[in-house]
């Protein structure tokens, strides 16, 4: 029986991923973790986990660092990054850090299932691969949708997740002043003037963060 660890701090996202992955095969088991520390505890307790799905923006440690830790402590377990940070630089960095594949959060659930299947079979899926393996545009990615830089897209993701400026600064290793500069650029890109207006604009646009 296949066991998959889902490391994602948003409960609804974890549950949706687990529900979709249950279609992969009868009896498939998904174990959920809300952050890096919880993920490591789960892995210590379950030596038979076949694959981990990891978000890059976790509350206690970024996904890149978690990948490095997993590579040292659990070198035989493959990991797929599932993130809205799907720009080329983030994809390359994730793969260099040890990810066995990368799936954009802008992808459909079927793409996720196919990516898991590919990795379990020894393949390496990337954000530009559809369920059939053909290239697809990443037009719904935040950076491209709003013409943001990679740093601004990361701030936008955390903003949409309800993080404060201080929390965003801590998670990204920035000063609050730098976060405010990014916020100003994001507001300008979205055509809004406040945090609440930005959240409404994101919701109305249907952006997949």
PDB file of C-alpha atoms in Angstrom:
ATOM      1  CA  UNK A   1       0.000   0.000   0.000  1.00  0.00           C
ATOM      2  CA  UNK A   2       1.415   3.396  -1.021  1.00  0.00           C
ATOM      3  CA  UNK A   3       1.885   5.992   1.738  1.00  0.00           C
ATOM      4  CA  UNK A   4       2.253   9.689   0.899  1.00  0.00           C
ATOM      5  CA  UNK A   5       3.190  12.509   3.277  1.00  0.00           C
ATOM      6  CA  UNK A   6       1.604  15.898   2.510  1.00  0.00           C
ATOM      7  CA  UNK A   7       3.495  18.847   4.044  1.00  0.00           C
ATOM      8  CA  UNK A   8       1.302  21.946   3.647  1.00  0.00           C
ATOM      9  CA  UNK A   9       0.220  24.525   6.223  1.00  0.00           C
ATOM     10  CA  UNK A  10      -3.246  25.121   4.749  1.00  0.00           C
ATOM     11  CA  UNK A  11      -5.619  22.399   5.996  1.00  0.00           C
ATOM     12  CA  UNK A  12      -8.055  22.766   3.112  1.00  0.00           C
ATOM     13  CA  UNK A  13      -5.266  22.354   0.579  1.00  0.00           C
ATOM     14  CA  UNK A  14      -3.958  19.254   2.372  1.00  0.00           C
ATOM     15  CA  UNK A  15      -7.423  17.717   2.457  1.00  0.00           C
ATOM     16  CA  UNK A  16      -8.062  18.460  -1.210  1.00  0.00           C
ATOM     17  CA  UNK A  17      -4.724  16.930  -2.214  1.00  0.00           C
ATOM     18  CA  UNK A  18      -5.374  13.821  -0.113  1.00  0.00           C
ATOM     19  CA  UNK A  19      -8.832  13.408  -1.631  1.00  0.00           C
ATOM     20  CA  UNK A  20      -7.482  13.710  -5.161  1.00  0.00           C
ATOM     21  CA  UNK A  21      -4.579  11.345  -4.525  1.00  0.00           C
ATOM     22  CA  UNK A  22      -6.936   8.701  -3.143  1.00  0.00           C
ATOM     23  CA  UNK A  23      -7.886   8.072  -6.780  1.00  0.00           C
ATOM     24  CA  UNK A  24      -4.355   6.985  -7.599  1.00  0.00           C
ATOM     25  CA  UNK A  25      -4.865   3.471  -6.280  1.00  0.00           C
ATOM     26  CA  UNK A  26      -7.128   1.578  -3.872  1.00  0.00           C
ATOM     27  CA  UNK A  27      -5.925   1.717  -0.287  1.00  0.00           C
ATOM     28  CA  UNK A  28      -3.509   4.622  -0.810  1.00  0.00           C
ATOM     29  CA  UNK A  29      -2.815   6.375   2.500  1.00  0.00           C
ATOM     30  CA  UNK A  30      -2.065  10.093   2.953  1.00  0.00           C
ATOM     31  CA  UNK A  31      -0.499  11.397   6.161  1.00  0.00           C
ATOM     32  CA  UNK A  32      -0.678  15.156   6.715  1.00  0.00           C
ATOM     33  CA  UNK A  33       1.795  17.574   8.333  1.00  0.00           C
ATOM     34  CA  UNK A  34       1.303  21.318   8.786  1.00  0.00           C
ATOM     35  CA  UNK A  35       4.979  22.275   8.953  1.00  0.00           C
ATOM     36  CA  UNK A  36       8.523  20.990   8.684  1.00  0.00           C
ATOM     37  CA  UNK A  37       8.901  19.908  12.302  1.00  0.00           C
ATOM     38  CA  UNK A  38       5.700  17.893  12.182  1.00  0.00           C
ATOM     39  CA  UNK A  39       6.822  16.320   8.908  1.00  0.00           C
ATOM     40  CA  UNK A  40      10.096  15.149  10.449  1.00  0.00           C
ATOM     41  CA  UNK A  41       8.273  13.648  13.426  1.00  0.00           C
ATOM     42  CA  UNK A  42       5.922  11.787  11.080  1.00  0.00           C
ATOM     43  CA  UNK A  43       8.833  10.435   9.054  1.00  0.00           C
ATOM     44  CA  UNK A  44      10.562   9.184  12.183  1.00  0.00           C
ATOM     45  CA  UNK A  45       7.382   7.354  13.157  1.00  0.00           C
ATOM     46  CA  UNK A  46       6.568   5.985   9.692  1.00  0.00           C
ATOM     47  CA  UNK A  47       9.551   4.401   7.987  1.00  0.00           C
ATOM     48  CA  UNK A  48       7.404   3.112   5.125  1.00  0.00           C
ATOM     49  CA  UNK A  49       6.375   6.450   3.561  1.00  0.00           C
ATOM     50  CA  UNK A  50       6.902   6.222  -0.199  1.00  0.00           C
ATOM     51  CA  UNK A  51       6.758   9.895  -1.201  1.00  0.00           C
ATOM     52  CA  UNK A  52       6.485  13.398   0.282  1.00  0.00           C
ATOM     53  CA  UNK A  53       4.655  16.388  -1.209  1.00  0.00           C
ATOM     54  CA  UNK A  54       6.132  19.664   0.067  1.00  0.00           C
ATOM     55  CA  UNK A  55       5.004  23.282  -0.129  1.00  0.00           C
ATOM     56  CA  UNK A  56       7.837  25.820  -0.317  1.00  0.00           C
ATOM     57  CA  UNK A  57       6.236  28.367   2.016  1.00  0.00           C
ATOM     58  CA  UNK A  58       5.934  26.655   5.400  1.00  0.00           C
ATOM     59  CA  UNK A  59       5.494  28.529   8.706  1.00  0.00           C
ATOM     60  CA  UNK A  60       8.600  27.188  10.449  1.00  0.00           C
ATOM     61  CA  UNK A  61      11.105  26.424   7.676  1.00  0.00           C
ATOM     62  CA  UNK A  62      11.124  27.055   3.942  1.00  0.00           C
ATOM     63  CA  UNK A  63      10.659  24.098   1.644  1.00  0.00           C
ATOM     64  CA  UNK A  64      14.157  24.371   0.194  1.00  0.00           C
ATOM     65  CA  UNK A  65      15.688  23.846   3.630  1.00  0.00           C
ATOM     66  CA  UNK A  66      13.309  20.988   4.361  1.00  0.00           C
ATOM     67  CA  UNK A  67      14.321  19.294   1.120  1.00  0.00           C
ATOM     68  CA  UNK A  68      17.967  19.488   2.163  1.00  0.00           C
ATOM     69  CA  UNK A  69      17.154  17.972   5.561  1.00  0.00           C
ATOM     70  CA  UNK A  70      15.151  15.169   3.981  1.00  0.00           C
ATOM     71  CA  UNK A  71      17.967  14.452   1.560  1.00  0.00           C
ATOM     72  CA  UNK A  72      20.348  13.844   4.455  1.00  0.00           C
ATOM     73  CA  UNK A  73      18.008  12.023   6.844  1.00  0.00           C
ATOM     74  CA  UNK A  74      15.763  10.164   4.394  1.00  0.00           C
ATOM     75  CA  UNK A  75      17.800   9.910   1.175  1.00  0.00           C
ATOM     76  CA  UNK A  76      15.742   7.054  -0.296  1.00  0.00           C
ATOM     77  CA  UNK A  77      12.408   8.879  -0.114  1.00  0.00           C
ATOM     78  CA  UNK A  78      11.494  11.008  -3.161  1.00  0.00           C
ATOM     79  CA  UNK A  79       9.823  14.393  -2.671  1.00  0.00           C
ATOM     80  CA  UNK A  80       7.691  16.514  -4.999  1.00  0.00           C
ATOM     81  CA  UNK A  81       7.389  20.249  -4.450  1.00  0.00           C
ATOM     82  CA  UNK A  82       3.832  21.586  -4.871  1.00  0.00           C
ATOM     83  CA  UNK A  83       3.945  25.374  -4.830  1.00  0.00           C
ATOM     84  CA  UNK A  84       2.607  28.605  -6.295  1.00  0.00           C
ATOM     85  CA  UNK A  85       6.225  29.743  -6.586  1.00  0.00           C
ATOM     86  CA  UNK A  86       6.541  28.104  -9.992  1.00  0.00           C
ATOM     87  CA  UNK A  87       8.978  30.477 -11.687  1.00  0.00           C
ATOM     88  CA  UNK A  88      11.993  28.912 -13.389  1.00  0.00           C
ATOM     89  CA  UNK A  89      14.407  29.975 -10.650  1.00  0.00           C
ATOM     90  CA  UNK A  90      12.314  28.365  -7.904  1.00  0.00           C
ATOM     91  CA  UNK A  91      11.901  25.173  -9.916  1.00  0.00           C
ATOM     92  CA  UNK A  92      15.641  24.912 -10.552  1.00  0.00           C
ATOM     93  CA  UNK A  93      16.423  25.651  -6.910  1.00  0.00           C
ATOM     94  CA  UNK A  94      13.948  23.016  -5.698  1.00  0.00           C
ATOM     95  CA  UNK A  95      15.354  20.359  -8.000  1.00  0.00           C
ATOM     96  CA  UNK A  96      18.902  21.295  -6.986  1.00  0.00           C
ATOM     97  CA  UNK A  97      17.872  21.001  -3.323  1.00  0.00           C
ATOM     98  CA  UNK A  98      16.798  17.429  -3.949  1.00  0.00           C
ATOM     99  CA  UNK A  99      13.196  17.492  -5.178  1.00  0.00           C
ATOM    100  CA  UNK A 100      12.271  14.601  -7.449  1.00  0.00           C
ATOM    101  CA  UNK A 101       9.635  16.687  -9.209  1.00  0.00           C
ATOM    102  CA  UNK A 102       7.759  19.982  -9.171  1.00  0.00           C
ATOM    103  CA  UNK A 103       4.040  20.712  -9.599  1.00  0.00           C
ATOM    104  CA  UNK A 104       2.617  24.215  -9.792  1.00  0.00           C
ATOM    105  CA  UNK A 105      -0.411  24.988  -7.619  1.00  0.00           C
ATOM    106  CA  UNK A 106      -1.929  26.427 -10.778  1.00  0.00           C
ATOM    107  CA  UNK A 107      -2.176  22.857 -12.078  1.00  0.00           C
ATOM    108  CA  UNK A 108      -5.234  20.641 -11.917  1.00  0.00           C
ATOM    109  CA  UNK A 109      -5.633  17.788  -9.475  1.00  0.00           C
ATOM    110  CA  UNK A 110      -5.135  15.344 -12.326  1.00  0.00           C
ATOM    111  CA  UNK A 111      -1.720  16.856 -13.046  1.00  0.00           C
ATOM    112  CA  UNK A 112      -0.778  16.257  -9.417  1.00  0.00           C
ATOM    113  CA  UNK A 113      -1.895  12.635  -9.614  1.00  0.00           C
ATOM    114  CA  UNK A 114       0.088  12.146 -12.817  1.00  0.00           C
ATOM    115  CA  UNK A 115       3.169  13.752 -11.263  1.00  0.00           C
ATOM    116  CA  UNK A 116       2.991  11.415  -8.268  1.00  0.00           C
ATOM    117  CA  UNK A 117       2.623   8.466 -10.592  1.00  0.00           C
ATOM    118  CA  UNK A 118       5.623   9.634 -12.643  1.00  0.00           C
ATOM    119  CA  UNK A 119       7.874  10.052  -9.606  1.00  0.00           C
ATOM    120  CA  UNK A 120       6.898   6.700  -8.150  1.00  0.00           C
ATOM    121  CA  UNK A 121       7.802   5.256 -11.561  1.00  0.00           C
ATOM    122  CA  UNK A 122      11.150   7.075 -11.595  1.00  0.00           C
ATOM    123  CA  UNK A 123      10.235  10.141 -13.680  1.00  0.00           C
ATOM    124  CA  UNK A 124      10.724  13.870 -12.967  1.00  0.00           C
ATOM    125  CA  UNK A 125       7.627  16.032 -13.595  1.00  0.00           C
ATOM    126  CA  UNK A 126       7.943  19.825 -13.888  1.00  0.00           C
ATOM    127  CA  UNK A 127       5.405  22.730 -13.876  1.00  0.00           C
ATOM    128  CA  UNK A 128       5.305  22.852 -17.680  1.00  0.00           C
ATOM    129  CA  UNK A 129       4.131  19.260 -17.950  1.00  0.00           C
ATOM    130  CA  UNK A 130       0.422  18.530 -18.261  1.00  0.00           C
ATOM    131  CA  UNK A 131      -1.273  15.253 -17.364  1.00  0.00           C
ATOM    132  CA  UNK A 132      -0.472  14.003 -20.847  1.00  0.00           C
ATOM    133  CA  UNK A 133       3.128  15.188 -20.639  1.00  0.00           C
ATOM    134  CA  UNK A 134       2.687  18.090 -23.059  1.00  0.00           C
ATOM    135  CA  UNK A 135       3.884  21.643 -22.441  1.00  0.00           C
ATOM    136  CA  UNK A 136       1.372  24.099 -21.029  1.00  0.00           C
ATOM    137  CA  UNK A 137       1.660  27.831 -20.325  1.00  0.00           C
ATOM    138  CA  UNK A 138       1.885  28.923 -16.696  1.00  0.00           C
ATOM    139  CA  UNK A 139      -0.345  31.922 -17.361  1.00  0.00           C
ATOM    140  CA  UNK A 140      -2.160  31.688 -14.059  1.00  0.00           C
ATOM    141  CA  UNK A 141       1.019  31.897 -12.001  1.00  0.00           C
ATOM    142  CA  UNK A 142       0.942  35.038  -9.806  1.00  0.00           C
ATOM    143  CA  UNK A 143       4.233  36.437 -11.110  1.00  0.00           C
ATOM    144  CA  UNK A 144       3.040  36.331 -14.706  1.00  0.00           C
ATOM    145  CA  UNK A 145      -0.601  37.248 -14.017  1.00  0.00           C
ATOM    146  CA  UNK A 146       0.349  40.442 -12.205  1.00  0.00           C
ATOM    147  CA  UNK A 147       3.783  41.064 -13.774  1.00  0.00           C
ATOM    148  CA  UNK A 148       5.483  40.627 -10.410  1.00  0.00           C
ATOM    149  CA  UNK A 149       9.054  39.768  -9.570  1.00  0.00           C
ATOM    150  CA  UNK A 150       9.769  36.426  -7.912  1.00  0.00           C
ATOM    151  CA  UNK A 151      10.159  38.141  -4.516  1.00  0.00           C
ATOM    152  CA  UNK A 152       6.876  40.020  -4.940  1.00  0.00           C
ATOM    153  CA  UNK A 153       5.087  36.799  -5.924  1.00  0.00           C
ATOM    154  CA  UNK A 154       6.321  35.145  -2.720  1.00  0.00           C
ATOM    155  CA  UNK A 155       5.067  38.085  -0.660  1.00  0.00           C
ATOM    156  CA  UNK A 156       1.725  37.920  -2.485  1.00  0.00           C
ATOM    157  CA  UNK A 157       1.313  34.240  -1.650  1.00  0.00           C
ATOM    158  CA  UNK A 158       1.878  34.915   2.048  1.00  0.00           C
ATOM    159  CA  UNK A 159      -0.395  37.971   1.907  1.00  0.00           C
ATOM    160  CA  UNK A 160      -3.162  35.796   0.459  1.00  0.00           C
ATOM    161  CA  UNK A 161      -2.530  33.317   3.266  1.00  0.00           C
ATOM    162  CA  UNK A 162      -3.328  35.984   5.859  1.00  0.00           C
ATOM    163  CA  UNK A 163       0.243  36.620   7.035  1.00  0.00           C
ATOM    164  CA  UNK A 164       1.161  39.948   8.611  1.00  0.00           C
ATOM    165  CA  UNK A 165       4.077  42.037   7.368  1.00  0.00           C
ATOM    166  CA  UNK A 166       6.167  40.881  10.330  1.00  0.00           C
ATOM    167  CA  UNK A 167       5.369  37.207   9.621  1.00  0.00           C
ATOM    168  CA  UNK A 168       6.168  37.638   5.931  1.00  0.00           C
ATOM    169  CA  UNK A 169       9.480  39.270   6.812  1.00  0.00           C
ATOM    170  CA  UNK A 170      10.392  36.434   9.179  1.00  0.00           C
ATOM    171  CA  UNK A 171       9.422  33.689   6.730  1.00  0.00           C
ATOM    172  CA  UNK A 172      11.294  35.222   3.793  1.00  0.00           C
ATOM    173  CA  UNK A 173      14.288  36.519   5.735  1.00  0.00           C
ATOM    174  CA  UNK A 174      13.529  40.160   4.886  1.00  0.00           C
ATOM    175  CA  UNK A 175      13.164  43.371   6.856  1.00  0.00           C
ATOM    176  CA  UNK A 176       9.670  44.752   7.394  1.00  0.00           C
ATOM    177  CA  UNK A 177      10.732  47.772   5.371  1.00  0.00           C
ATOM    178  CA  UNK A 178      11.521  45.579   2.368  1.00  0.00           C
ATOM    179  CA  UNK A 179       8.187  43.800   2.746  1.00  0.00           C
ATOM    180  CA  UNK A 180       6.405  47.169   2.717  1.00  0.00           C
ATOM    181  CA  UNK A 181       8.215  48.088  -0.504  1.00  0.00           C
ATOM    182  CA  UNK A 182       7.047  44.812  -2.060  1.00  0.00           C
ATOM    183  CA  UNK A 183       3.516  45.442  -0.785  1.00  0.00           C
ATOM    184  CA  UNK A 184       3.444  48.852  -2.448  1.00  0.00           C
ATOM    185  CA  UNK A 185       4.491  47.284  -5.758  1.00  0.00           C
ATOM    186  CA  UNK A 186       1.868  44.542  -5.369  1.00  0.00           C
ATOM    187  CA  UNK A 187      -0.901  47.062  -4.638  1.00  0.00           C
ATOM    188  CA  UNK A 188       0.118  49.014  -7.733  1.00  0.00           C
ATOM    189  CA  UNK A 189       0.093  45.861  -9.875  1.00  0.00           C
ATOM    190  CA  UNK A 190      -3.362  44.851  -8.597  1.00  0.00           C
ATOM    191  CA  UNK A 191      -4.724  48.392  -8.891  1.00  0.00           C
ATOM    192  CA  UNK A 192      -5.603  48.625  -5.190  1.00  0.00           C
ATOM    193  CA  UNK A 193      -4.526  50.735  -2.233  1.00  0.00           C
ATOM    194  CA  UNK A 194      -4.880  48.469   0.810  1.00  0.00           C
ATOM    195  CA  UNK A 195      -4.361  44.938   2.084  1.00  0.00           C
ATOM    196  CA  UNK A 196      -8.102  44.228   2.253  1.00  0.00           C
ATOM    197  CA  UNK A 197      -8.606  45.457  -1.316  1.00  0.00           C
ATOM    198  CA  UNK A 198      -5.712  43.280  -2.453  1.00  0.00           C
ATOM    199  CA  UNK A 199      -7.305  40.188  -0.900  1.00  0.00           C
ATOM    200  CA  UNK A 200     -10.596  40.968  -2.641  1.00  0.00           C
ATOM    201  CA  UNK A 201      -8.809  41.497  -5.972  1.00  0.00           C
ATOM    202  CA  UNK A 202      -6.985  38.172  -5.606  1.00  0.00           C
ATOM    203  CA  UNK A 203     -10.239  36.354  -4.822  1.00  0.00           C
ATOM    204  CA  UNK A 204     -12.075  37.928  -7.756  1.00  0.00           C
ATOM    205  CA  UNK A 205      -9.272  37.212 -10.208  1.00  0.00           C
ATOM    206  CA  UNK A 206      -9.353  33.496  -9.468  1.00  0.00           C
ATOM    207  CA  UNK A 207      -5.560  33.425  -9.126  1.00  0.00           C
ATOM    208  CA  UNK A 208      -4.299  30.042  -7.918  1.00  0.00           C
ATOM    209  CA  UNK A 209      -1.908  30.874  -5.080  1.00  0.00           C
TER     210      UNK A 209
END
